[in-house]
Coordinates of C-alpha atoms in Angstrom, one line a residue:
M1 CA 97.6 103.8 89.1
A2 CA 95.2 100.4 88.9
E3 CA 91.5 101.1 88.9
H4 CA 88.8 98.4 89.7
H5 CA 85.2 98.4 90.4
R6 CA 83.8 97.3 93.7
T7 CA 84.6 93.8 94.7
D8 CA 84.2 91.7 97.8
G9 CA 88.2 91.2 98.1
R10 CA 90.7 94.0 99.2
I11 CA 93.5 94.9 97.3
I12 CA 96.2 96.4 99.9
P13 CA 99.7 97.7 100.2
V14 CA 102.2 95.2 101.9
E15 CA 102.1 97.5 104.8
R16 CA 98.5 96.8 105.7
L17 CA 99.2 93.4 106.5
R18 CA 97.9 92.7 109.8
P19 CA 98.4 89.6 112.0
G20 CA 96.6 86.4 110.7
D21 CA 96.3 87.8 107.1
H22 CA 96.3 85.4 104.3
S23 CA 97.4 87.3 101.3
Y24 CA 98.4 86.9 97.6
M25 CA 100.4 88.9 95.2
D26 CA 101.2 88.4 91.4
G27 CA 103.6 89.9 89.2
V28 CA 106.2 89.9 86.6
D29 CA 108.7 92.6 88.0
S30 CA 111.2 91.2 89.9
E31 CA 112.8 94.3 91.4
A32 CA 109.1 95.4 92.4
R33 CA 108.5 91.9 94.0
W34 CA 111.9 92.1 96.0
E35 CA 111.1 95.6 97.4
V36 CA 107.8 94.4 98.7
L37 CA 109.4 91.4 100.3
A38 CA 112.0 93.8 102.0
A39 CA 109.4 95.9 103.3
F40 CA 107.4 92.4 104.2
A41 CA 110.3 91.2 105.9
R42 CA 111.1 94.2 107.8
T43 CA 108.0 95.0 109.3
G44 CA 108.0 91.5 110.6
L45 CA 111.5 91.8 112.0
A46 CA 110.4 95.1 114.0
R47 CA 107.0 93.6 115.5
G48 CA 109.2 90.7 116.9
E49 CA 108.2 87.8 114.5
K50 CA 109.7 85.1 113.1
V51 CA 110.2 85.8 109.3
M52 CA 110.7 82.9 106.9
L53 CA 111.1 83.5 103.1
V54 CA 110.5 80.5 100.8
L55 CA 112.4 81.3 97.8
D56 CA 112.7 79.8 94.2
P57 CA 116.3 77.9 93.8
S58 CA 116.5 80.2 90.8
D59 CA 116.3 83.2 92.9
L60 CA 118.9 85.4 94.4
S61 CA 121.4 83.6 96.8
D62 CA 121.0 83.8 100.3
G63 CA 123.7 86.3 100.7
D64 CA 122.4 88.7 98.1
A65 CA 118.8 87.9 99.5
V66 CA 119.9 89.2 102.9
S67 CA 121.9 92.4 101.6
Y68 CA 118.8 93.5 99.5
L69 CA 116.3 92.8 102.3
D70 CA 118.8 94.7 104.7
G71 CA 119.5 97.6 102.7
G72 CA 122.4 98.6 104.8
T73 CA 120.2 98.6 107.9
G74 CA 121.6 95.9 109.8
Q75 CA 118.1 94.7 110.7
A76 CA 118.2 91.5 108.1
E77 CA 121.8 90.7 109.0
N78 CA 121.0 90.6 112.7
G79 CA 117.8 88.9 112.1
V80 CA 119.8 85.9 110.3
R81 CA 122.4 85.9 113.1
A82 CA 119.8 85.8 115.7
G83 CA 117.7 83.0 113.9
Q84 CA 114.5 85.4 113.5
L85 CA 114.9 85.6 109.6
V86 CA 115.3 82.4 107.8
L87 CA 115.6 81.8 104.0
A88 CA 114.6 78.4 102.5
R89 CA 114.1 77.4 99.1
S90 CA 110.6 76.3 97.7
T91 CA 111.6 72.7 96.7
S92 CA 113.0 71.7 100.2
V93 CA 110.0 73.3 101.8
Y94 CA 107.2 71.9 99.3
L95 CA 108.8 69.0 97.7
P96 CA 111.3 67.6 100.2
D97 CA 111.1 63.9 98.5
G98 CA 110.2 65.3 95.1
R99 CA 106.6 65.2 95.4
F100 CA 103.8 67.4 97.0
S101 CA 101.7 66.7 99.8
K102 CA 99.2 68.9 101.2
E103 CA 98.8 67.3 104.6
R104 CA 102.4 67.2 105.0
Q105 CA 102.7 70.8 104.4
L106 CA 99.8 71.9 106.8
R107 CA 101.8 69.7 109.5
S108 CA 105.1 71.6 108.6
Y109 CA 103.7 75.1 109.0
T110 CA 101.6 74.2 112.1
A111 CA 104.9 72.9 113.4
E112 CA 106.8 76.2 112.4
V113 CA 104.3 78.3 114.3
A114 CA 104.6 76.3 117.2
R115 CA 108.4 76.6 117.1
A116 CA 108.3 80.2 116.5
R117 CA 106.0 80.8 119.5
E118 CA 108.2 78.8 121.9
A119 CA 111.3 80.7 121.0
G120 CA 109.5 83.9 122.0
Y121 CA 108.2 85.3 118.8
A122 CA 105.0 87.0 118.8
R123 CA 104.1 85.0 115.3
L124 CA 105.4 83.5 112.2
R125 CA 105.4 85.6 109.0
T126 CA 105.9 83.7 106.0
G127 CA 106.3 84.6 102.3
G128 CA 106.5 81.8 99.8
D129 CA 107.2 81.8 96.1
M130 CA 104.7 79.1 94.6
S131 CA 106.3 78.9 91.1
W132 CA 107.4 75.5 92.0
A133 CA 104.2 74.0 91.5
S134 CA 103.7 74.3 87.7
R135 CA 107.1 72.9 87.4
A136 CA 106.3 69.9 89.7
G137 CA 103.1 69.3 87.6
V138 CA 100.9 70.4 90.6
N139 CA 97.7 71.4 89.0
A140 CA 95.5 74.5 89.5
Q141 CA 92.9 72.6 91.6
Q142 CA 95.9 70.9 94.0
V143 CA 97.2 74.2 94.7
A144 CA 93.7 75.5 95.2
D145 CA 92.9 72.6 97.7
Y146 CA 96.2 73.2 99.5
E147 CA 95.7 77.2 99.7
T148 CA 92.0 76.4 101.3
S149 CA 93.4 74.1 103.8
V150 CA 95.7 76.3 105.4
A151 CA 93.2 78.6 106.4
A152 CA 92.9 77.2 109.8
L153 CA 96.6 78.1 110.4
F154 CA 95.8 81.8 110.4
A155 CA 92.5 81.7 112.7
D156 CA 94.5 82.7 116.0
A157 CA 96.6 85.4 114.3
C158 CA 99.9 83.4 115.0
F159 CA 100.6 83.2 111.4
T160 CA 100.8 85.9 108.7
G161 CA 101.4 84.5 105.1
L162 CA 102.0 86.1 101.4
C163 CA 101.9 83.8 98.8
W164 CA 103.5 84.9 95.5
Y165 CA 102.7 83.9 91.8
D166 CA 104.9 84.9 89.3
R167 CA 103.0 85.4 85.9
Q168 CA 105.7 84.5 83.9
H169 CA 105.8 80.9 85.6
C170 CA 102.2 80.3 86.5
S171 CA 99.2 80.0 84.3
D172 CA 96.6 82.5 83.9
H173 CA 94.1 79.8 85.2
L174 CA 96.4 79.4 88.2
V175 CA 96.7 83.1 88.8
A176 CA 92.9 83.8 88.6
T177 CA 92.1 81.2 90.9
M178 CA 94.5 82.1 93.5
R179 CA 93.1 85.6 93.5
N180 CA 89.7 84.2 94.2
I181 CA 90.6 82.1 96.9
H182 CA 92.7 84.6 98.8
P183 CA 90.8 86.8 101.2
L184 CA 93.7 89.7 100.3
Q185 CA 95.7 90.8 97.3
V186 CA 99.0 92.6 98.1
M187 CA 99.8 95.5 95.6
E188 CA 102.7 94.8 93.4
Y189 CA 104.3 98.2 93.6
L190 CA 105.3 99.9 96.7
G191 CA 104.4 103.8 96.6
A192 CA 101.7 103.2 94.0
L193 CA 97.9 103.9 94.3
E194 CA 95.1 101.2 93.9
V195 CA 91.6 102.6 93.2
T196 CA 88.3 100.9 93.4
W197 CA 85.4 102.7 92.5
S198 CA 82.0 102.6 94.1
P199 CA 78.7 104.5 93.2
N200 CA 79.4 107.4 95.4
G201 CA 83.1 107.8 95.7
A202 CA 86.2 105.5 95.6
R203 CA 88.5 103.2 97.9
I204 CA 91.9 104.3 97.6
A205 CA 94.8 102.2 98.8
G206 CA 98.6 102.2 98.7
S207 CA 100.8 105.3 99.2
A208 CA 99.6 109.0 98.2
E209 CA 103.3 110.7 97.7
L210 CA 105.4 112.4 95.5
G211 CA 105.2 109.6 92.9
S212 CA 101.7 109.3 92.9
R213 CA 100.3 112.5 93.8
E214 CA 99.3 113.4 90.3
E215 CA 97.1 110.1 90.1
F216 CA 95.7 111.0 93.5
T217 CA 94.5 114.2 92.2
K218 CA 93.0 112.7 89.4
V219 CA 91.2 110.6 91.0
L220 CA 89.4 113.7 93.0
H221 CA 88.7 114.9 89.5
Q222 CA 87.4 111.7 88.5
A223 CA 84.9 111.5 91.3
L224 CA 83.2 114.8 90.2
E225 CA 82.9 113.7 86.7
R226 CA 81.5 110.2 87.7
R227 CA 78.9 111.8 90.0
P228 CA 75.5 110.0 88.9
S229 CA 73.8 113.2 87.4
P230 CA 73.4 114.5 83.6
D231 CA 75.6 117.4 84.6
P232 CA 77.7 117.1 87.7
F233 CA 78.8 120.4 87.8
R234 CA 75.3 121.9 87.8
Y235 CA 74.8 121.6 91.3
E236 CA 71.5 123.9 91.5
F237 CA 69.6 121.3 89.6
D238 CA 70.5 118.8 91.9
G239 CA 70.0 117.9 95.8
P240 CA 73.2 117.9 97.9
F241 CA 75.4 114.8 97.2
R242 CA 77.7 112.8 99.5
Y243 CA 81.3 111.7 98.0
E244 CA 82.8 108.7 99.8
F245 CA 86.5 108.3 100.2
D246 CA 87.7 105.1 102.0
L247 CA 91.4 105.7 102.8
T248 CA 91.8 103.3 105.4
D249 CA 94.2 101.3 103.2
L250 CA 96.8 104.2 102.7
A251 CA 99.8 103.1 104.1
F252 CA 101.4 106.7 103.5
M253 CA 99.9 110.4 102.6
E254 CA 102.0 113.3 101.9
A255 CA 101.1 116.8 103.1
H256 CA 100.6 118.0 99.6
C257 CA 97.8 115.1 98.9
V258 CA 96.4 116.1 102.3
W259 CA 96.0 119.8 100.8
Q260 CA 94.6 118.3 97.6
L261 CA 91.9 116.2 99.6
M262 CA 90.8 119.6 101.7
D263 CA 90.7 121.8 98.7
F264 CA 88.6 119.1 96.9
A265 CA 86.1 119.3 100.0
A266 CA 86.5 123.1 100.3
G267 CA 85.3 123.5 96.7
L268 CA 81.9 121.7 96.9
P269 CA 78.9 124.0 97.1
K270 CA 77.0 124.2 100.4
G271 CA 75.3 121.0 101.5
H272 CA 77.4 118.7 99.7
K273 CA 79.9 116.3 101.6
A274 CA 83.1 114.5 101.1
A275 CA 82.9 111.7 103.5
V276 CA 86.2 110.2 104.7
R277 CA 87.1 107.1 106.3
C278 CA 90.4 106.8 107.6
G279 CA 93.0 105.7 110.4
P280 CA 94.0 108.0 113.1
M281 CA 97.4 108.8 111.6
L282 CA 95.4 110.5 108.6
E283 CA 93.1 112.1 110.8
M284 CA 95.9 113.6 112.7
A285 CA 97.1 114.8 109.5
L286 CA 94.0 116.5 108.2
R287 CA 93.1 118.0 111.5
G288 CA 96.7 119.4 111.8
L289 CA 96.2 121.2 108.6
G290 CA 92.7 122.4 109.6
S291 CA 90.1 120.4 108.3
A292 CA 87.8 121.6 110.9
A293 CA 87.5 124.7 109.0
V294 CA 86.2 122.8 105.9
P295 CA 82.3 122.0 106.7
Q296 CA 81.9 120.2 103.5
L297 CA 84.6 117.6 104.9
E298 CA 83.5 114.6 107.3
L299 CA 86.0 112.5 109.3
H300 CA 85.2 109.0 110.1
V301 CA 88.0 107.4 112.1
E302 CA 88.7 103.7 112.4
D303 CA 91.2 102.3 115.0
E304 CA 93.8 100.3 113.7
E305 CA 94.2 96.7 114.9
D306 CA 96.6 96.3 117.6
V307 CA 99.6 94.5 116.0
A308 CA 101.9 94.3 118.8

């Protein structure tokens, strides 16, 4: 479980990407990266999007990549046959003549979006390995200029992008620069939790499931310990407190973790509140398991954006 203090950016699971999002991911775990890419590609295929993955030449062969993305479902294989899923290599996409041109790349992706729309797809979804930049001698400022210039492509929600920077091939300076430029950072691991603390609570993103339920329970206990009070367990000397939990970027929450959250709220003294921001699906789970019987629990539901 990764923990952060409040920042302006958001760290989200790949499942929470929305049309028009320009996101970034870094890491060193190749298997974890492919799990994220598989989820990224399958989501796009299911939504009727054109999916383009730009891989490093040293990565999996096209056949092995399709097999991994497919996972026995037939989805990726059918996508390749139909032209909905396209695999390309970073050298041919970004360095077609051995050099990089920001203007040419912007024109290229603009044309790809137009072709996807003309072919009847809802939008273009592209994931690109950016390790080529360091090997080609493209410095961090040049990459930053390029990443900034493509922002216009995302304005009409017809393009969704995931840029990944392998920390084994990209400098710490480049990775830090990209983290600051991108509006969103995608979590490196599926099924994990990402916690960002705020003065009155926490934002919890990712997936609260069997593999992360212990971490989820730990967050609830830490919320009590972090309460700004000389003694957070001596409620009789303090006024009512409001714990705030932002769960809008939880892609999944199992019943056990739902019960843990309700038990946390039910254990608060009278007058104290656990205010939970969540989406409609989690609201349904909480109400279905009896949240109405817990007066300390407040639900604030945010409608999810239309992704059709």
